Short mmCIF file of N, CA, C and O in Angstrom, two decimals:
data_model
loop_
_atom_site.label_atom_id
_atom_site.label_comp_id
_atom_site.label_asym_id
_atom_site.label_seq_id
_atom_site.Cartn_x
_atom_site.Cartn_y
_atom_site.Cartn_z
N MET F 178 80.02 123.42 122.92
CA MET F 178 78.98 123.79 121.92
C MET F 178 79.84 123.61 120.35
O MET F 178 78.93 123.12 119.34
N MET F 179 80.75 124.39 120.46
CA MET F 179 81.82 124.49 119.25
C MET F 179 82.12 123.48 118.80
O MET F 179 82.45 122.80 117.67
N ALA F 180 82.60 122.67 120.10
CA ALA F 180 83.02 121.15 119.39
C ALA F 180 82.12 120.29 118.69
O ALA F 180 82.56 119.59 117.92
N LEU F 181 81.01 120.42 119.54
CA LEU F 181 79.93 119.55 118.70
C LEU F 181 79.75 120.08 117.41
O LEU F 181 79.27 119.08 116.19
N LEU F 182 79.81 121.43 116.72
CA LEU F 182 79.60 121.76 115.68
C LEU F 182 80.60 121.11 114.85
O LEU F 182 80.29 121.13 113.89
N ILE F 183 81.93 121.35 115.30
CA ILE F 183 82.77 121.01 114.55
C ILE F 183 82.64 119.60 114.27
O ILE F 183 83.11 119.17 112.82
N LEU F 184 82.34 118.44 115.25
CA LEU F 184 82.29 117.34 115.04
C LEU F 184 81.25 116.90 114.16
O LEU F 184 81.51 115.94 113.36
N ALA F 185 80.07 117.50 114.37
CA ALA F 185 78.55 117.39 113.09
C ALA F 185 79.42 117.65 111.78
O ALA F 185 79.12 116.58 110.84
N VAL F 186 80.31 118.93 111.61
CA VAL F 186 80.36 119.03 110.04
C VAL F 186 81.55 117.88 109.47
O VAL F 186 81.81 117.31 108.61
N GLY F 187 82.55 117.54 110.53
CA GLY F 187 83.20 116.63 110.49
C GLY F 187 82.64 115.14 110.11
O GLY F 187 83.13 114.75 109.04
N LEU F 188 81.40 114.93 110.62
CA LEU F 188 80.77 113.88 110.40
C LEU F 188 80.25 113.45 109.09
O LEU F 188 80.15 112.83 108.06
N VAL F 189 79.65 114.73 108.77
CA VAL F 189 79.18 114.91 107.42
C VAL F 189 80.17 115.03 106.13
O VAL F 189 79.77 114.15 105.06
N LEU F 190 81.19 115.69 106.22
CA LEU F 190 82.18 115.54 105.32
C LEU F 190 82.86 114.30 105.22
O LEU F 190 83.07 113.92 103.98
N ALA F 191 82.95 113.26 106.41
CA ALA F 191 83.36 112.42 106.17
C ALA F 191 82.44 111.06 105.33
O ALA F 191 83.00 110.35 104.68
N VAL F 192 81.29 111.27 105.76
CA VAL F 192 79.78 110.40 104.93
C VAL F 192 80.11 110.90 103.62
O VAL F 192 79.90 109.69 102.77
N GLU F 193 79.79 112.11 103.19
CA GLU F 193 79.81 112.73 101.89
C GLU F 193 81.27 111.91 101.05
O GLU F 193 81.07 111.71 100.16
N GLY F 194 82.46 112.28 101.67
CA GLY F 194 83.57 111.88 100.91
C GLY F 194 83.41 110.19 100.73
O GLY F 194 84.18 110.16 99.75
N LEU F 195 83.17 109.66 101.51
CA LEU F 195 83.15 108.09 101.49
C LEU F 195 81.95 107.69 100.40
O LEU F 195 82.79 107.03 99.60
N VAL F 196 80.84 108.47 100.34
CA VAL F 196 80.28 107.97 99.31
C VAL F 196 80.96 108.56 97.86
O VAL F 196 80.83 107.80 96.76
N LEU F 197 81.43 109.71 97.90
CA LEU F 197 82.11 110.17 96.31
C LEU F 197 83.18 109.22 96.29
O LEU F 197 83.37 109.09 95.09
N ALA F 198 84.29 109.09 97.13
CA ALA F 198 85.21 107.53 96.77
C ALA F 198 85.11 106.55 96.52
O ALA F 198 85.26 105.46 95.49
N LEU F 199 83.66 105.92 97.10
CA LEU F 199 83.33 104.68 96.41
C LEU F 199 82.10 104.08 95.66
O LEU F 199 82.40 102.95 95.05
N ALA F 200 81.55 105.59 95.39
CA ALA F 200 80.31 104.93 94.39
C ALA F 200 80.13 105.96 93.61
O ALA F 200 78.90 106.57 93.93
N PRO F 201 81.12 106.91 92.70
CA PRO F 201 80.67 107.98 92.14
C PRO F 201 79.73 107.80 91.24
O PRO F 201 78.85 108.75 90.74
N SER F 202 79.54 106.64 90.64
CA SER F 202 78.62 106.72 89.23
C SER F 202 77.49 106.25 90.08
O SER F 202 76.34 106.99 89.32
N ARG F 203 77.36 105.65 90.98
CA ARG F 203 75.84 105.48 91.70
C ARG F 203 75.21 107.35 92.38
O ARG F 203 74.19 107.37 92.05
N LEU F 204 76.05 107.81 92.61
CA LEU F 204 75.82 109.28 92.93
C LEU F 204 75.32 110.10 91.84
O LEU F 204 74.56 110.90 91.94
N ASP F 205 75.98 109.71 90.46
CA ASP F 205 75.64 110.51 89.38
C ASP F 205 74.19 109.82 89.20
O ASP F 205 73.53 110.82 88.71
N ALA F 206 73.98 108.68 89.42
CA ALA F 206 72.46 108.06 89.11
C ALA F 206 71.57 108.75 89.82
O ALA F 206 70.50 109.05 89.77
N ALA F 207 72.18 108.65 91.15
CA ALA F 207 70.89 109.42 92.25
C ALA F 207 70.88 110.81 91.92
O ALA F 207 69.64 111.29 92.06
N PHE F 208 71.93 111.55 91.48
CA PHE F 208 71.34 113.06 91.25
C PHE F 208 70.58 113.47 89.78
O PHE F 208 69.54 114.15 89.86
N ASP F 209 70.69 112.26 88.92
CA ASP F 209 69.78 112.01 87.75
C ASP F 209 68.59 111.88 87.92
O ASP F 209 67.54 112.59 87.64
N TRP F 210 68.33 111.03 88.97
CA TRP F 210 66.93 110.48 89.46
C TRP F 210 66.24 111.87 90.01
O TRP F 210 64.97 112.10 89.99
N PHE F 211 67.19 112.62 91.23
CA PHE F 211 66.84 113.61 91.77
C PHE F 211 66.07 114.73 90.86
O PHE F 211 65.29 115.57 91.18
N ARG F 212 67.09 115.02 89.80
CA ARG F 212 66.70 115.94 88.60
C ARG F 212 65.25 115.91 88.08
O ARG F 212 64.89 116.82 87.77
N ALA F 213 65.26 114.72 87.52
CA ALA F 213 64.16 114.02 87.06
C ALA F 213 62.90 114.35 88.07
O ALA F 213 61.89 114.17 87.20
N GLN F 214 62.57 114.33 89.18
CA GLN F 214 61.49 114.71 90.02
C GLN F 214 61.07 116.09 89.84
O GLN F 214 61.75 116.93 89.73
N PRO F 215 59.75 116.31 89.81
CA PRO F 215 59.33 117.32 90.28
C PRO F 215 59.88 118.36 91.34
O PRO F 215 60.06 117.79 92.44
N ALA F 216 59.53 119.46 91.25
CA ALA F 216 59.95 120.23 92.19
C ALA F 216 59.46 120.00 93.56
O ALA F 216 59.86 120.24 94.58
N ASP F 217 57.81 119.79 93.56
CA ASP F 217 57.32 119.81 94.84
C ASP F 217 57.75 118.58 95.65
O ASP F 217 57.84 118.51 97.03
N ARG F 218 57.95 117.41 94.75
CA ARG F 218 58.69 116.40 95.27
C ARG F 218 59.96 116.29 95.80
O ARG F 218 59.88 115.93 97.07
N ARG F 219 60.62 117.21 95.36
CA ARG F 219 62.01 117.39 95.89
C ARG F 219 62.06 118.36 97.08
O ARG F 219 62.53 118.39 98.40
N ARG F 220 61.23 119.17 97.02
CA ARG F 220 60.85 120.22 98.10
C ARG F 220 60.43 119.17 99.62
O ARG F 220 60.58 119.34 100.37
N MET F 221 59.34 118.02 99.13
CA MET F 221 58.80 117.09 100.02
C MET F 221 60.06 116.46 100.53
O MET F 221 60.06 116.33 102.05
N LEU F 222 60.79 116.13 99.84
CA LEU F 222 62.10 115.17 100.23
C LEU F 222 63.06 116.06 101.06
O LEU F 222 63.85 115.62 102.13
N GLY F 223 63.36 117.35 100.80
CA GLY F 223 64.04 118.20 101.48
C GLY F 223 63.19 118.21 103.10
O GLY F 223 64.01 118.34 104.08
N LEU F 224 61.98 118.59 102.89
CA LEU F 224 61.01 118.90 104.15
C LEU F 224 61.53 117.52 105.21
O LEU F 224 61.76 117.60 106.37
N GLY F 225 61.19 116.25 104.52
CA GLY F 225 61.46 115.11 105.24
C GLY F 225 62.76 115.07 105.84
O GLY F 225 63.13 114.42 107.37
N ALA F 226 63.83 115.08 105.09
CA ALA F 226 65.20 115.29 105.65
C ALA F 226 65.32 115.99 106.39
O ALA F 226 66.27 115.66 107.86
N LEU F 227 64.84 117.32 106.61
CA LEU F 227 64.68 118.38 107.86
C LEU F 227 64.28 117.70 109.16
O LEU F 227 64.85 117.83 109.91
N ALA F 228 63.11 117.26 108.86
CA ALA F 228 62.59 116.67 110.37
C ALA F 228 63.17 115.37 110.83
O ALA F 228 63.35 115.70 111.76
N ALA F 229 63.62 114.35 109.88
CA ALA F 229 64.53 113.66 110.43
C ALA F 229 65.72 113.98 111.21
O ALA F 229 66.08 113.20 112.00
N GLY F 230 66.24 114.96 110.36
CA GLY F 230 67.55 115.69 111.12
C GLY F 230 67.51 116.24 112.49
O GLY F 230 68.00 116.07 113.50
N VAL F 231 66.28 116.82 112.55
CA VAL F 231 65.80 117.59 113.78
C VAL F 231 65.58 116.57 114.93
O VAL F 231 65.65 116.46 116.04
N VAL F 232 64.80 115.31 114.30
CA VAL F 232 64.53 114.23 115.07
C VAL F 232 65.62 113.70 115.55
O VAL F 232 66.08 113.74 117.06
N LEU F 233 66.63 113.19 115.06
CA LEU F 233 67.94 112.53 115.28
C LEU F 233 68.83 113.76 116.35
O LEU F 233 69.24 113.15 117.25
N ILE F 234 68.56 115.08 115.93
CA ILE F 234 69.45 115.92 116.76
C ILE F 234 69.08 115.89 118.43
O ILE F 234 69.60 115.73 119.41
N TRP F 235 67.19 115.95 118.07
CA TRP F 235 66.83 115.78 119.44
C TRP F 235 66.96 114.64 119.97
O TRP F 235 67.07 114.88 121.88
N LEU F 236 67.03 113.39 119.76
CA LEU F 236 67.48 112.17 120.04
C LEU F 236 68.90 112.39 120.78
O LEU F 236 68.83 111.72 121.92
N ALA F 237 69.84 112.60 119.96
CA ALA F 237 70.97 112.47 120.53
C ALA F 237 71.26 113.60 121.93
O ALA F 237 71.88 113.35 122.87
N ARG F 238 70.52 114.81 121.52
CA ARG F 238 70.53 115.49 122.89
C ARG F 238 69.83 115.20 124.34
O ARG F 238 70.49 115.08 125.12
N SER F 239 68.84 114.73 124.11
CA SER F 239 68.15 113.75 125.30
C SER F 239 68.94 112.64 125.74
O SER F 239 68.57 112.38 127.03
N LEU F 240 69.71 112.00 124.67
CA LEU F 240 70.59 110.91 125.43
C LEU F 240 71.65 111.61 125.75
O LEU F 240 72.65 110.71 126.30
N GLY F 241 71.62 112.71 125.95
CA GLY F 241 73.26 113.10 126.48
C GLY F 241 74.33 113.63 125.85
O GLY F 241 75.59 113.47 126.15
N ALA F 242 74.01 113.43 124.53
CA ALA F 242 75.45 113.88 123.67
C ALA F 242 75.53 115.77 123.69
O ALA F 242 74.94 116.36 123.89
#
């Protein structure tokens, strides 16, 4: 279980590091767009991301990961 958690954190850091290294100005634009959204929309985006993450975790676990 601990190895799976370390793998997950490593994957998140690798993907986020890749975005920061390859497209920092696009990331700035995305943050500006995100900040311009009302709090309710940001909350719904966060809940959607949470739901998608839970579904992906469930799918990975049911496939044997």
